[in-house]
């Protein structure tokens, strides 16, 4: 028998706010988290906008000594995990830590450390590389440091699946609990890739928007869209087996009901025609939960603001849902957060859980011009108050990765 899995704690540090609740409040207001790049001098590059975390200090959040030898992606992850664990009310001394684990994705990991050390070593010699470079830079270190911080001795893993990784991390943790291998998992994603090399790499492959107006930079489903905006941040959830949560009187936010994961096996960057792989991932998530398409109320779309992604994802939704696709509220919160790469699916999972809890759907902001290829019920006129019982969250990644999570409103 499949065990039920619920969300009992959440944490987030995003371009919209430095906590899960601040992020949610800003999303409902339709706040744009995009602005000029301040992480480095981008004047010599074509891209000048990004969605940065604002007014946040790792030293203040984690302590100067503890944060000193952690890369930024790990700092963000550890701070968001602390918020999630605290919010969950878990007494870790009462938990079997061998059955509590971590699943945290990062698409690029410590790329900033790689760039810094390359510059240093070209000047000084490569035997002068920092001894902390490897344990700071490798992508699994966010997961590893969270496990160390909380003494979680079960599975500790880092799914790396480009922009689908955050959803993979949550989905893999969900299955790990559901199938009987753990009672508790800290799951999510983190990214801090607003760096010259990362931005330059995405720019030359023509993936990023190159204008200077934040109000028309990340505009999913809009006919004017011309690329995504790089974002940074972290989203974390505490997942628990239902009876474990009930036994300790935990406050339950929402239920994770299903998970689907597929591969297009089509192209290194372009989605399969008509979003075929994404449609199968959504179908798997529904089948996993025993839910029919007519029960879904809201879809948090991958919605990157690139021409192919938005049209193919729209086609995938129509393939699966048929005529009812036009009755489902759809929004892309990347219009506000930018694209957080390996953290995107995790932050969007936090937002979906809050939408279920509060009966409100966040908007796709700055939408102006309809595209005939993108013709669904996109939530564009501010947040929409509506009952939401089931919400889907889609994540698609370079390499053909597709991941879909299905969340259910907690009804006791």
Short mmCIF file of C-alpha atoms in Angstrom, two decimals:
data_model
loop_
_atom_site.label_atom_id
_atom_site.label_comp_id
_atom_site.label_asym_id
_atom_site.label_seq_id
_atom_site.Cartn_x
_atom_site.Cartn_y
_atom_site.Cartn_z
CA UNK A 1 0.00 0.00 0.00
CA UNK A 2 1.29 3.44 -0.92
CA UNK A 3 1.91 5.61 2.13
CA UNK A 4 0.65 9.21 2.05
CA UNK A 5 3.12 12.08 2.12
CA UNK A 6 2.42 15.59 3.41
CA UNK A 7 4.22 18.93 3.59
CA UNK A 8 4.74 20.15 7.16
CA UNK A 9 7.30 22.93 6.69
CA UNK A 10 8.53 25.27 3.96
CA UNK A 11 11.35 27.74 3.50
CA UNK A 12 12.37 30.00 0.64
CA UNK A 13 14.82 32.73 -0.27
CA UNK A 14 13.90 34.18 -3.64
CA UNK A 15 13.97 37.38 -5.70
CA UNK A 16 10.56 38.12 -4.13
CA UNK A 17 11.40 37.68 -0.45
CA UNK A 18 13.70 36.13 2.11
CA UNK A 19 11.17 33.69 3.55
CA UNK A 20 8.44 31.44 2.21
CA UNK A 21 5.66 33.72 3.46
CA UNK A 22 7.30 36.92 2.21
CA UNK A 23 7.75 35.27 -1.18
CA UNK A 24 4.10 34.22 -1.25
CA UNK A 25 2.81 37.65 -0.26
CA UNK A 26 4.91 39.30 -2.97
CA UNK A 27 3.73 36.76 -5.55
CA UNK A 28 0.10 37.51 -4.75
CA UNK A 29 0.83 41.22 -5.15
CA UNK A 30 2.36 40.56 -8.56
CA UNK A 31 5.77 41.88 -7.57
CA UNK A 32 8.50 41.88 -10.19
CA UNK A 33 11.77 40.59 -8.73
CA UNK A 34 13.81 41.47 -11.83
CA UNK A 35 16.26 44.37 -11.98
CA UNK A 36 19.79 45.36 -13.05
CA UNK A 37 22.54 42.88 -12.24
CA UNK A 38 24.44 43.90 -9.10
CA UNK A 39 26.26 40.65 -8.34
CA UNK A 40 29.04 41.71 -10.73
CA UNK A 41 29.76 44.39 -13.33
CA UNK A 42 27.73 43.33 -16.36
CA UNK A 43 28.34 46.47 -18.42
CA UNK A 44 30.50 44.64 -20.96
CA UNK A 45 27.87 41.95 -21.58
CA UNK A 46 24.65 42.02 -23.58
CA UNK A 47 22.45 40.93 -20.68
CA UNK A 48 22.04 43.44 -17.87
CA UNK A 49 18.98 42.12 -16.00
CA UNK A 50 18.56 39.29 -13.52
CA UNK A 51 16.29 38.30 -10.65
CA UNK A 52 18.58 38.54 -7.64
CA UNK A 53 17.97 37.78 -3.97
CA UNK A 54 17.81 41.16 -2.22
CA UNK A 55 18.85 42.51 1.18
CA UNK A 56 20.14 39.13 2.35
CA UNK A 57 23.41 38.39 4.10
CA UNK A 58 24.73 34.87 4.62
CA UNK A 59 26.71 36.07 7.62
CA UNK A 60 23.56 37.45 9.23
CA UNK A 61 21.46 34.40 8.34
CA UNK A 62 23.96 31.65 9.15
CA UNK A 63 26.76 33.29 11.09
CA UNK A 64 30.01 34.65 9.69
CA UNK A 65 32.09 31.61 10.62
CA UNK A 66 29.59 29.00 9.43
CA UNK A 67 29.01 30.68 6.09
CA UNK A 68 32.66 31.47 5.34
CA UNK A 69 33.46 28.28 3.46
CA UNK A 70 30.05 27.69 1.85
CA UNK A 71 29.33 28.64 -1.75
CA UNK A 72 26.37 30.97 -2.25
CA UNK A 73 24.09 28.20 -3.56
CA UNK A 74 24.73 26.24 -0.35
CA UNK A 75 24.25 29.30 1.84
CA UNK A 76 20.84 29.93 0.30
CA UNK A 77 19.88 26.27 0.61
CA UNK A 78 20.93 25.95 4.24
CA UNK A 79 19.07 29.11 5.26
CA UNK A 80 15.88 27.99 3.47
CA UNK A 81 16.19 24.51 5.02
CA UNK A 82 16.50 26.01 8.50
CA UNK A 83 13.32 27.97 7.92
CA UNK A 84 11.49 24.86 6.67
CA UNK A 85 12.61 22.66 9.56
CA UNK A 86 11.75 25.33 12.13
CA UNK A 87 8.33 25.86 10.53
CA UNK A 88 7.66 22.12 10.60
CA UNK A 89 8.03 21.99 14.38
CA UNK A 90 10.11 18.82 14.13
CA UNK A 91 11.89 17.75 17.29
CA UNK A 92 14.94 16.17 15.68
CA UNK A 93 15.89 14.50 18.95
CA UNK A 94 12.64 12.53 18.71
CA UNK A 95 13.15 11.52 15.06
CA UNK A 96 14.93 8.38 13.88
CA UNK A 97 17.62 10.21 11.95
CA UNK A 98 18.56 7.10 10.00
CA UNK A 99 15.09 7.36 8.43
CA UNK A 100 15.30 11.08 7.72
CA UNK A 101 17.13 12.33 4.65
CA UNK A 102 17.81 15.07 2.14
CA UNK A 103 17.06 15.50 -1.57
CA UNK A 104 18.24 18.87 -2.88
CA UNK A 105 18.96 19.75 -6.49
CA UNK A 106 21.25 22.32 -8.05
CA UNK A 107 21.63 22.62 -11.79
CA UNK A 108 25.02 24.35 -11.81
CA UNK A 109 26.22 24.30 -8.20
CA UNK A 110 29.20 26.45 -7.28
CA UNK A 111 29.90 27.94 -10.69
CA UNK A 112 30.90 31.22 -9.03
CA UNK A 113 33.63 29.37 -7.12
CA UNK A 114 34.87 27.81 -10.35
CA UNK A 115 35.11 31.21 -12.03
CA UNK A 116 36.86 32.78 -9.04
CA UNK A 117 39.38 29.98 -8.66
CA UNK A 118 40.12 29.90 -12.40
CA UNK A 119 40.93 33.61 -12.30
CA UNK A 120 43.07 33.19 -9.21
CA UNK A 121 44.96 30.20 -10.56
CA UNK A 122 45.69 31.76 -13.93
CA UNK A 123 47.49 34.50 -12.03
CA UNK A 124 49.16 32.40 -9.29
CA UNK A 125 49.36 28.87 -10.65
CA UNK A 126 46.93 26.01 -10.25
CA UNK A 127 48.69 24.56 -7.23
CA UNK A 128 47.54 27.72 -5.42
CA UNK A 129 43.89 26.75 -5.78
CA UNK A 130 41.92 27.05 -2.55
CA UNK A 131 41.66 23.74 -0.68
CA UNK A 132 38.00 24.62 -0.13
CA UNK A 133 37.24 24.88 -3.87
CA UNK A 134 36.06 21.30 -4.40
CA UNK A 135 33.98 20.97 -1.19
CA UNK A 136 32.45 24.36 -1.91
CA UNK A 137 31.84 23.96 -5.62
CA UNK A 138 30.44 20.50 -6.26
CA UNK A 139 26.68 20.42 -6.75
CA UNK A 140 25.82 17.94 -3.99
CA UNK A 141 27.26 20.10 -1.22
CA UNK A 142 24.00 21.92 -0.52
CA UNK A 143 22.38 18.57 0.22
CA UNK A 144 25.40 17.39 2.19
CA UNK A 145 25.59 20.49 4.36
CA UNK A 146 21.87 20.32 5.15
CA UNK A 147 22.29 16.69 6.23
CA UNK A 148 25.26 17.62 8.41
CA UNK A 149 23.48 20.61 9.95
CA UNK A 150 20.50 18.52 11.07
CA UNK A 151 22.17 15.15 11.51
CA UNK A 152 19.98 13.47 8.88
CA UNK A 153 21.50 10.06 8.18
CA UNK A 154 19.11 8.58 5.64
CA UNK A 155 19.35 9.03 1.88
CA UNK A 156 21.17 12.22 0.90
CA UNK A 157 21.08 12.95 -2.81
CA UNK A 158 21.31 15.70 -5.41
CA UNK A 159 19.34 15.16 -8.62
CA UNK A 160 20.99 17.18 -11.39
CA UNK A 161 18.48 17.50 -14.22
CA UNK A 162 18.94 21.09 -15.37
CA UNK A 163 15.77 23.11 -14.85
CA UNK A 164 13.71 20.06 -13.88
CA UNK A 165 15.98 19.19 -10.96
CA UNK A 166 14.08 20.97 -8.19
CA UNK A 167 10.91 19.06 -9.03
CA UNK A 168 12.89 15.82 -9.33
CA UNK A 169 14.30 16.39 -5.85
CA UNK A 170 10.85 16.85 -4.33
CA UNK A 171 9.40 13.96 -6.34
CA UNK A 172 12.21 11.58 -5.46
CA UNK A 173 11.84 12.44 -1.77
CA UNK A 174 8.09 11.89 -2.05
CA UNK A 175 8.61 8.41 -3.48
CA UNK A 176 11.29 7.59 -0.90
CA UNK A 177 8.82 8.23 1.92
CA UNK A 178 5.80 6.79 0.13
CA UNK A 179 7.59 3.52 -0.59
CA UNK A 180 8.67 3.02 3.01
CA UNK A 181 12.33 4.05 3.09
CA UNK A 182 12.00 7.16 5.27
CA UNK A 183 9.57 9.08 7.45
CA UNK A 184 11.03 12.55 6.90
CA UNK A 185 12.83 14.24 3.99
CA UNK A 186 14.09 17.77 3.49
CA UNK A 187 13.64 18.36 -0.23
CA UNK A 188 14.12 21.23 -2.63
CA UNK A 189 16.49 23.06 -4.92
CA UNK A 190 18.98 25.89 -4.90
CA UNK A 191 20.85 27.97 -7.46
CA UNK A 192 23.22 30.94 -7.50
CA UNK A 193 24.38 31.24 -11.09
CA UNK A 194 24.19 34.98 -11.74
CA UNK A 195 27.84 35.07 -12.81
CA UNK A 196 29.66 36.31 -15.92
CA UNK A 197 30.25 32.83 -17.32
CA UNK A 198 26.74 31.52 -16.71
CA UNK A 199 25.07 34.61 -18.10
CA UNK A 200 27.46 34.67 -21.05
CA UNK A 201 26.84 31.00 -21.81
CA UNK A 202 23.07 31.34 -21.81
CA UNK A 203 23.36 34.58 -23.81
CA UNK A 204 25.37 33.06 -26.65
CA UNK A 205 22.88 30.23 -27.02
CA UNK A 206 20.17 32.90 -27.33
CA UNK A 207 18.24 31.73 -24.28
CA UNK A 208 18.22 35.00 -22.31
CA UNK A 209 16.28 38.21 -22.80
CA UNK A 210 18.70 41.02 -23.72
CA UNK A 211 16.60 44.15 -23.10
CA UNK A 212 16.86 46.55 -20.18
CA UNK A 213 13.20 46.97 -19.19
CA UNK A 214 12.22 44.63 -16.31
CA UNK A 215 8.53 44.98 -17.19
CA UNK A 216 8.95 43.15 -20.49
CA UNK A 217 11.88 40.89 -19.68
CA UNK A 218 10.19 37.71 -18.38
CA UNK A 219 6.76 37.59 -20.05
CA UNK A 220 5.66 33.95 -20.39
CA UNK A 221 3.01 33.18 -23.05
CA UNK A 222 3.15 36.77 -24.36
CA UNK A 223 3.78 37.17 -28.11
CA UNK A 224 6.63 39.59 -27.29
CA UNK A 225 8.66 37.05 -25.29
CA UNK A 226 12.28 36.69 -26.29
CA UNK A 227 14.06 34.63 -23.65
CA UNK A 228 14.24 33.96 -19.94
CA UNK A 229 15.77 35.98 -17.11
CA UNK A 230 18.34 34.35 -14.83
CA UNK A 231 17.23 34.09 -11.22
CA UNK A 232 18.74 32.83 -7.98
CA UNK A 233 17.41 31.46 -4.72
CA UNK A 234 16.31 28.34 -2.88
CA UNK A 235 13.09 26.57 -1.96
CA UNK A 236 12.82 23.82 0.66
CA UNK A 237 10.04 21.58 1.95
CA UNK A 238 9.83 19.20 4.87
CA UNK A 239 7.99 16.10 3.66
CA UNK A 240 6.63 13.57 6.14
CA UNK A 241 4.77 10.32 6.09
CA UNK A 242 1.22 11.19 7.08
CA UNK A 243 0.94 9.08 10.24
CA UNK A 244 4.35 10.29 11.42
CA UNK A 245 3.13 13.88 11.06
CA UNK A 246 -0.19 13.12 12.75
CA UNK A 247 1.47 11.36 15.67
CA UNK A 248 3.39 14.48 16.62
CA UNK A 249 0.47 16.84 15.97
CA UNK A 250 2.16 18.59 13.06
CA UNK A 251 0.47 21.35 11.12
CA UNK A 252 -0.08 20.02 7.60
CA UNK A 253 0.12 22.48 4.71
CA UNK A 254 -0.69 20.27 1.72
CA UNK A 255 -0.29 16.74 0.42
CA UNK A 256 2.04 15.52 -2.31
CA UNK A 257 -0.22 13.27 -4.34
CA UNK A 258 1.68 12.26 -7.47
CA UNK A 259 4.91 12.51 -9.45
CA UNK A 260 5.69 11.99 -13.12
CA UNK A 261 9.08 12.04 -14.79
CA UNK A 262 9.97 11.46 -18.46
CA UNK A 263 12.57 12.26 -21.08
CA UNK A 264 11.94 13.68 -24.55
CA UNK A 265 15.03 11.93 -25.99
CA UNK A 266 14.75 14.51 -28.74
CA UNK A 267 17.25 17.40 -28.55
CA UNK A 268 19.79 18.86 -26.13
CA UNK A 269 17.85 22.11 -25.63
CA UNK A 270 14.56 22.08 -27.58
CA UNK A 271 11.45 20.33 -26.21
CA UNK A 272 9.84 17.55 -28.19
CA UNK A 273 7.26 18.68 -30.77
CA UNK A 274 3.90 19.49 -29.18
CA UNK A 275 5.41 18.94 -25.74
CA UNK A 276 4.89 15.18 -25.97
CA UNK A 277 7.26 14.37 -23.10
CA UNK A 278 5.74 16.98 -20.83
CA UNK A 279 2.27 15.64 -21.52
CA UNK A 280 3.39 12.15 -20.52
CA UNK A 281 4.93 13.48 -17.29
CA UNK A 282 1.68 15.20 -16.34
CA UNK A 283 -0.29 12.05 -17.19
CA UNK A 284 2.05 9.96 -15.03
CA UNK A 285 1.60 12.30 -12.07
CA UNK A 286 -2.19 12.08 -12.33
CA UNK A 287 -2.11 8.30 -12.74
CA UNK A 288 0.27 8.00 -9.78
CA UNK A 289 -2.32 9.72 -7.61
CA UNK A 290 -5.40 8.09 -9.11
CA UNK A 291 -6.66 11.52 -10.16
CA UNK A 292 -8.53 12.27 -13.36
CA UNK A 293 -7.81 15.32 -15.57
CA UNK A 294 -11.13 16.92 -14.69
CA UNK A 295 -10.04 17.22 -11.04
CA UNK A 296 -7.10 19.58 -11.68
CA UNK A 297 -7.84 23.22 -10.87
CA UNK A 298 -4.48 24.95 -11.35
CA UNK A 299 -1.22 24.44 -13.24
CA UNK A 300 1.94 26.27 -12.23
CA UNK A 301 3.57 26.18 -15.65
CA UNK A 302 7.27 25.90 -16.37
CA UNK A 303 6.59 29.01 -18.49
CA UNK A 304 10.12 30.31 -19.10
CA UNK A 305 9.27 33.13 -21.54
CA UNK A 306 11.06 31.41 -24.42
CA UNK A 307 9.17 30.92 -27.65
CA UNK A 308 9.49 27.13 -27.91
CA UNK A 309 8.97 26.30 -24.23
CA UNK A 310 5.77 28.27 -23.79
CA UNK A 311 4.12 27.05 -26.99
CA UNK A 312 5.15 23.42 -26.46
CA UNK A 313 4.00 23.43 -22.84
CA UNK A 314 0.67 24.90 -23.91
CA UNK A 315 0.36 22.14 -26.52
CA UNK A 316 1.22 19.52 -23.89
CA UNK A 317 -1.54 20.76 -21.58
CA UNK A 318 -4.05 20.64 -24.42
CA UNK A 319 -2.89 17.15 -25.41
CA UNK A 320 -3.56 15.78 -21.94
CA UNK A 321 -6.63 17.76 -20.91
CA UNK A 322 -8.39 18.20 -24.26
CA UNK A 323 -11.19 20.80 -24.25
CA UNK A 324 -10.97 21.10 -20.47
CA UNK A 325 -7.50 22.64 -20.82
CA UNK A 326 -9.25 25.96 -21.38
CA UNK A 327 -11.01 25.71 -17.99
CA UNK A 328 -7.84 25.29 -15.91
CA UNK A 329 -6.13 28.33 -14.39
CA UNK A 330 -2.51 28.50 -15.58
CA UNK A 331 0.22 30.86 -14.42
CA UNK A 332 3.98 31.18 -14.62
CA UNK A 333 5.53 32.66 -11.51
CA UNK A 334 8.80 32.99 -13.46
CA UNK A 335 7.31 36.25 -14.70
CA UNK A 336 8.13 37.49 -11.18
CA UNK A 337 11.03 35.33 -9.98
CA UNK A 338 12.89 34.86 -13.23
CA UNK A 339 14.18 31.35 -13.90
CA UNK A 340 15.90 29.78 -10.90
CA UNK A 341 17.17 26.80 -12.91
CA UNK A 342 17.64 23.88 -10.51
CA UNK A 343 15.76 25.73 -7.76
CA UNK A 344 12.76 26.63 -9.94
CA UNK A 345 10.66 23.51 -9.38
CA UNK A 346 11.23 23.62 -5.63
CA UNK A 347 10.25 27.28 -5.26
CA UNK A 348 7.21 26.62 -7.45
CA UNK A 349 6.30 23.64 -5.24
CA UNK A 350 6.28 26.02 -2.26
CA UNK A 351 4.01 28.39 -4.19
CA UNK A 352 1.65 25.56 -5.20
CA UNK A 353 1.33 24.41 -1.59
CA UNK A 354 0.48 27.96 -0.55
CA UNK A 355 -2.06 28.29 -3.38
CA UNK A 356 -3.81 25.15 -2.12
CA UNK A 357 -3.68 26.34 1.49
CA UNK A 358 -5.02 29.84 0.82
CA UNK A 359 -7.30 29.32 -2.19
CA UNK A 360 -5.44 31.80 -4.38
CA UNK A 361 -3.54 31.53 -7.66
CA UNK A 362 -0.57 33.83 -8.27
CA UNK A 363 -0.51 35.77 -11.53
CA UNK A 364 1.60 35.87 -14.66
CA UNK A 365 2.57 39.54 -14.60
CA UNK A 366 3.24 41.96 -17.48
CA UNK A 367 1.24 39.91 -20.00
CA UNK A 368 0.11 42.23 -22.83
CA UNK A 369 -0.02 40.59 -26.28
CA UNK A 370 -1.76 37.28 -26.95
CA UNK A 371 0.03 34.60 -28.95
CA UNK A 372 -2.28 32.26 -30.96
CA UNK A 373 -0.01 29.35 -29.97
CA UNK A 374 -0.55 30.15 -26.28
CA UNK A 375 -4.30 30.37 -25.78
CA UNK A 376 -5.13 28.93 -22.35
CA UNK A 377 -6.64 30.61 -19.28
CA UNK A 378 -3.48 32.34 -18.11
CA UNK A 379 -3.99 34.24 -14.86
CA UNK A 380 -2.87 37.71 -15.92
CA UNK A 381 -5.07 40.24 -14.11
CA UNK A 382 -3.62 39.89 -10.65
CA UNK A 383 -3.98 36.98 -8.22
CA UNK A 384 -7.16 34.98 -8.61
CA UNK A 385 -9.08 33.90 -5.52
CA UNK A 386 -10.52 30.48 -6.24
CA UNK A 387 -10.84 27.06 -4.63
CA UNK A 388 -7.90 24.85 -5.57
CA UNK A 389 -8.08 21.15 -4.67
CA UNK A 390 -5.41 19.78 -7.03
CA UNK A 391 -2.48 21.72 -8.47
CA UNK A 392 0.10 20.54 -11.00
CA UNK A 393 3.60 21.98 -11.17
CA UNK A 394 5.60 21.45 -14.38
CA UNK A 395 9.37 21.59 -14.80
CA UNK A 396 11.28 21.03 -18.04
CA UNK A 397 15.03 20.97 -18.49
CA UNK A 398 17.72 20.99 -21.16
CA UNK A 399 18.51 17.43 -22.15
CA UNK A 400 14.82 16.63 -22.48
CA UNK A 401 14.08 16.27 -18.76
CA UNK A 402 10.41 16.58 -17.74
CA UNK A 403 9.13 16.43 -14.17
CA UNK A 404 5.63 17.04 -12.88
CA UNK A 405 4.38 17.18 -9.29
CA UNK A 406 0.74 16.92 -8.24
CA UNK A 407 -0.28 18.54 -4.97
CA UNK A 408 -3.58 18.15 -3.11
CA UNK A 409 -5.25 20.53 -0.70
CA UNK A 410 -5.06 19.25 2.86
CA UNK A 411 -8.59 18.39 3.95
CA UNK A 412 -7.87 16.52 7.17
#
